[in-house]
Amino acid sequence: MRVYDLIYKKRQGEVLEREEIRFLIDGYTDGSIPDYQIAAWAMAVFFQGMNDREIADLTMAMAASGDQIDLSPIRGFKVDKHSSGGVGDTTTLVLAPLVSAAGVPVAKLSGRGLGHTGGTIDKLESIPGFRTDLSLAEFIENVNQIGVAVAGQTADLTPADKKLYSLRDVTATVDSIPLIASSIMSKKIAGGADGIVLDVKTGDGAFMEKVEEAEKLARTMVEIGKHLERQTIAVITDMSQPLGYAIGNALEVKEAIATLQGRGPADLTELSLLLGANMLLLAGRTGSYQEGYDLLQELLETGAALEQFARLIRAQGGEAGIIDDVNKLPQARFNYPVTAGEEGYISAIRTRELGLQSVEIGGGRARKDDVIDPAVGFVLEKKVGDRVRPGDTLLVIHANTEDIGGIKERVRKAFLITPEKPEMNPLIHKTIR
Ligand code: URA
Ligand code: CA
């Protein structure tokens, strides 16, 4: 096989065979195929697309490029959840205890934040003492003991995806549905999931800003799941404003605790129940979506989900006392309110911009090796649809520096204020099973 011929074949819009896709991915992983050839191939895929079989083959080739985690020592059906790039998306912190409190094992491998999006591992590490560097044996042991574990990825999962993603980032080939779908699904499969619930975001700051494109991506991933015998459900959700009120690591842990106490923000609570109910359904824990939804709501109301969060924190060495006293979480020294300059309605909140500004004050990473400050971030006081008058607080900046430069002004500009009340996007656009 010659790489040239495979690039040419895809450029002409033909379908690649499984062995051909395997050859490209294996060669790229071991370094025998150079970046420039894979870049040319990725651009050919961008323009010509791939059929469902090719995408499934690409997914498997990438899943097989490194370690694959065997979760079979964990009893029960293992469901994983993936959200595509959220800002202030606190759902994993809520879902891990909530779903496991319902009796479905949650073995969650999570990432760190990069760019405008946050990462669950960073959020959990804002809890004093909390360890996310569990060995695989510890990880499995914890799930069998208490039903839940959340750890960072120590194994060498999907090295092909890591290389390809960096290459796509600098060759204008990120927003290709076959490449995004295979990238996401390869990681879930290498992570050992039996079933997968996908939260595909749409709106400002999401990979797919338009609902139609997000739906195409969602359908493609559900098809991959079918080909690879992993039951998959995809939910398309709105990201035209941040989820909940908090953006920032310790601030989001605090928000998760409130949500687990049944007094969290409406949108975060609703999305957690929706994703959780689909996880229970996939796992066969409940017979219908509604049954799962009701069960999870009950677990919030009775405090069972919160108790499970305390167990998770204790099992991973963290200070579980934060649940009764959130002031034990790191707190920023300075609060700066950002106020509205005019009267009207909030008609949009530029999510990506808020994500980027939270990196700017130290809550996230612009580069992989940046050190983050767990205490800093933003707490919104107004959301889309709210009426404001000049001087009303839109958001409070939590910072550890006295000089926050132009951040205040840029954050203010992230709130679009119009004279008319805007039409509200639904939080949940569609579920694809
Ligand atoms: N998230 C991923 O993991 N991969 C992509 O290609 C895009 C989003
Ligand atoms: Ca939030």
XYZ file of C-alpha atoms in Angstrom, residues 269-270 273-274 276-277 280 286 288-298:
19
model
C -30.657 20.278 37.120
C -32.786 19.586 34.041
C -31.746 14.560 35.003
C -32.111 14.161 31.243
C -28.866 10.607 33.829
C -32.254 9.159 32.869
C -30.167 4.464 33.471
C -35.142 1.416 34.332
C -38.509 3.911 30.518
C -36.997 7.348 30.339
C -39.653 8.787 32.656
C -39.073 6.120 35.299
C -35.385 7.046 35.403
C -36.125 10.756 35.525
C -38.458 10.303 38.503
C -36.026 8.028 40.312
C -33.156 10.505 39.930
C -35.307 13.383 41.089
C -36.124 11.390 44.203
